[in-house]
Coordinates of C-alpha atoms in Angstrom, one line a residue:
M1188 CA -27.8 -13.7 6.1
R1189 CA -27.5 -10.3 4.5
L1190 CA -24.1 -8.5 4.6
C1191 CA -23.3 -4.9 3.5
L1192 CA -19.8 -3.9 2.8
T1193 CA -17.8 -1.2 1.1
L1194 CA -14.9 -1.8 -1.2
D1195 CA -12.2 0.7 -2.0
A1196 CA -12.2 1.9 -5.6
P1197 CA -9.6 -0.5 -7.0
H1198 CA -11.4 -3.6 -5.5
A1199 CA -14.8 -2.3 -6.6
A1200 CA -13.5 -1.9 -10.2
K1201 CA -12.0 -5.3 -10.2
L1202 CA -15.2 -6.9 -8.9
S1203 CA -17.1 -5.0 -11.6
R1204 CA -14.8 -6.3 -14.3
L1205 CA -15.0 -9.9 -13.0
A1206 CA -18.8 -9.7 -12.8
T1207 CA -18.9 -8.5 -16.4
R1208 CA -16.7 -11.3 -17.6
A1209 CA -18.7 -13.9 -15.6
Q1210 CA -21.9 -12.4 -17.0
T1211 CA -23.4 -12.0 -13.5
D1212 CA -24.1 -9.1 -11.2
E1213 CA -21.6 -7.8 -8.7
E1214 CA -23.6 -8.8 -5.6
T1215 CA -23.9 -12.5 -6.8
L1216 CA -20.2 -12.7 -7.6
A1217 CA -19.2 -11.0 -4.3
G1218 CA -21.3 -13.5 -2.4
S1219 CA -19.6 -16.4 -4.3
L1220 CA -16.1 -15.1 -3.7
L1221 CA -16.9 -14.6 0.0
A1222 CA -18.3 -18.2 0.3
Y1223 CA -15.2 -19.5 -1.5
A1224 CA -12.9 -17.7 1.0
L1225 CA -14.9 -18.9 3.9
D1226 CA -14.7 -22.5 2.6
K1227 CA -10.9 -22.2 2.5
T1228 CA -10.7 -20.8 6.0
D1229 CA -10.2 -22.9 9.1
P1230 CA -13.1 -22.0 11.4
D1231 CA -11.3 -23.6 14.4
A1232 CA -8.1 -21.6 14.0
L1233 CA -6.3 -21.1 17.3
H1234 CA -5.4 -17.5 16.4
P1235 CA -8.1 -15.7 14.5
V1236 CA -5.8 -12.7 14.2
D1237 CA -3.6 -14.8 12.0
L1238 CA -6.5 -15.1 9.6
L1239 CA -6.9 -11.4 9.5
D1240 CA -3.2 -10.8 9.1
G1241 CA -3.3 -13.0 6.0
I1242 CA -5.4 -10.3 4.3
P1243 CA -3.0 -7.9 2.5
G1244 CA -3.3 -4.4 3.9
S1245 CA -5.8 -5.4 6.7
Y1246 CA -3.7 -3.9 9.5
E1247 CA -3.2 -0.6 7.7
R1248 CA -6.9 -0.4 6.8
A1249 CA -7.9 -1.1 10.4
L1250 CA -5.6 1.7 11.6
A1251 CA -7.0 4.1 9.0
G1252 CA -10.5 3.2 10.2
R1253 CA -9.5 3.9 13.8
T1254 CA -8.1 7.3 12.7
Q1255 CA -11.2 8.2 10.8
A1256 CA -13.4 7.2 13.7
A1257 CA -11.4 9.3 16.1
A1258 CA -11.7 12.3 13.8
G1259 CA -15.5 11.8 13.7
K1260 CA -15.5 10.7 10.0
T1261 CA -18.1 8.0 10.6
V1262 CA -21.6 7.2 9.2
P1263 CA -24.3 6.3 11.7
L1264 CA -25.6 2.7 11.2
D1265 CA -29.1 4.0 10.7
D1266 CA -27.8 5.9 7.6
L1267 CA -26.5 2.8 5.9

């Protein structure tokens, strides 16, 4: 599976520093970190929203995304 995501500047910088320390590229490290997080997550959780609520700032980021979309600040999928 191929996944494309965008990190905010602080998280992108942290990923870059970690990749440099691990002597690997950012994409490989991001994939490993995501796989680790998925391994630690209960796929049969009764309330998936609880999983999302466990991500710091997730609700605020979702609201900001909704506001951006309502204002037309979006990128067509074909442009990604």
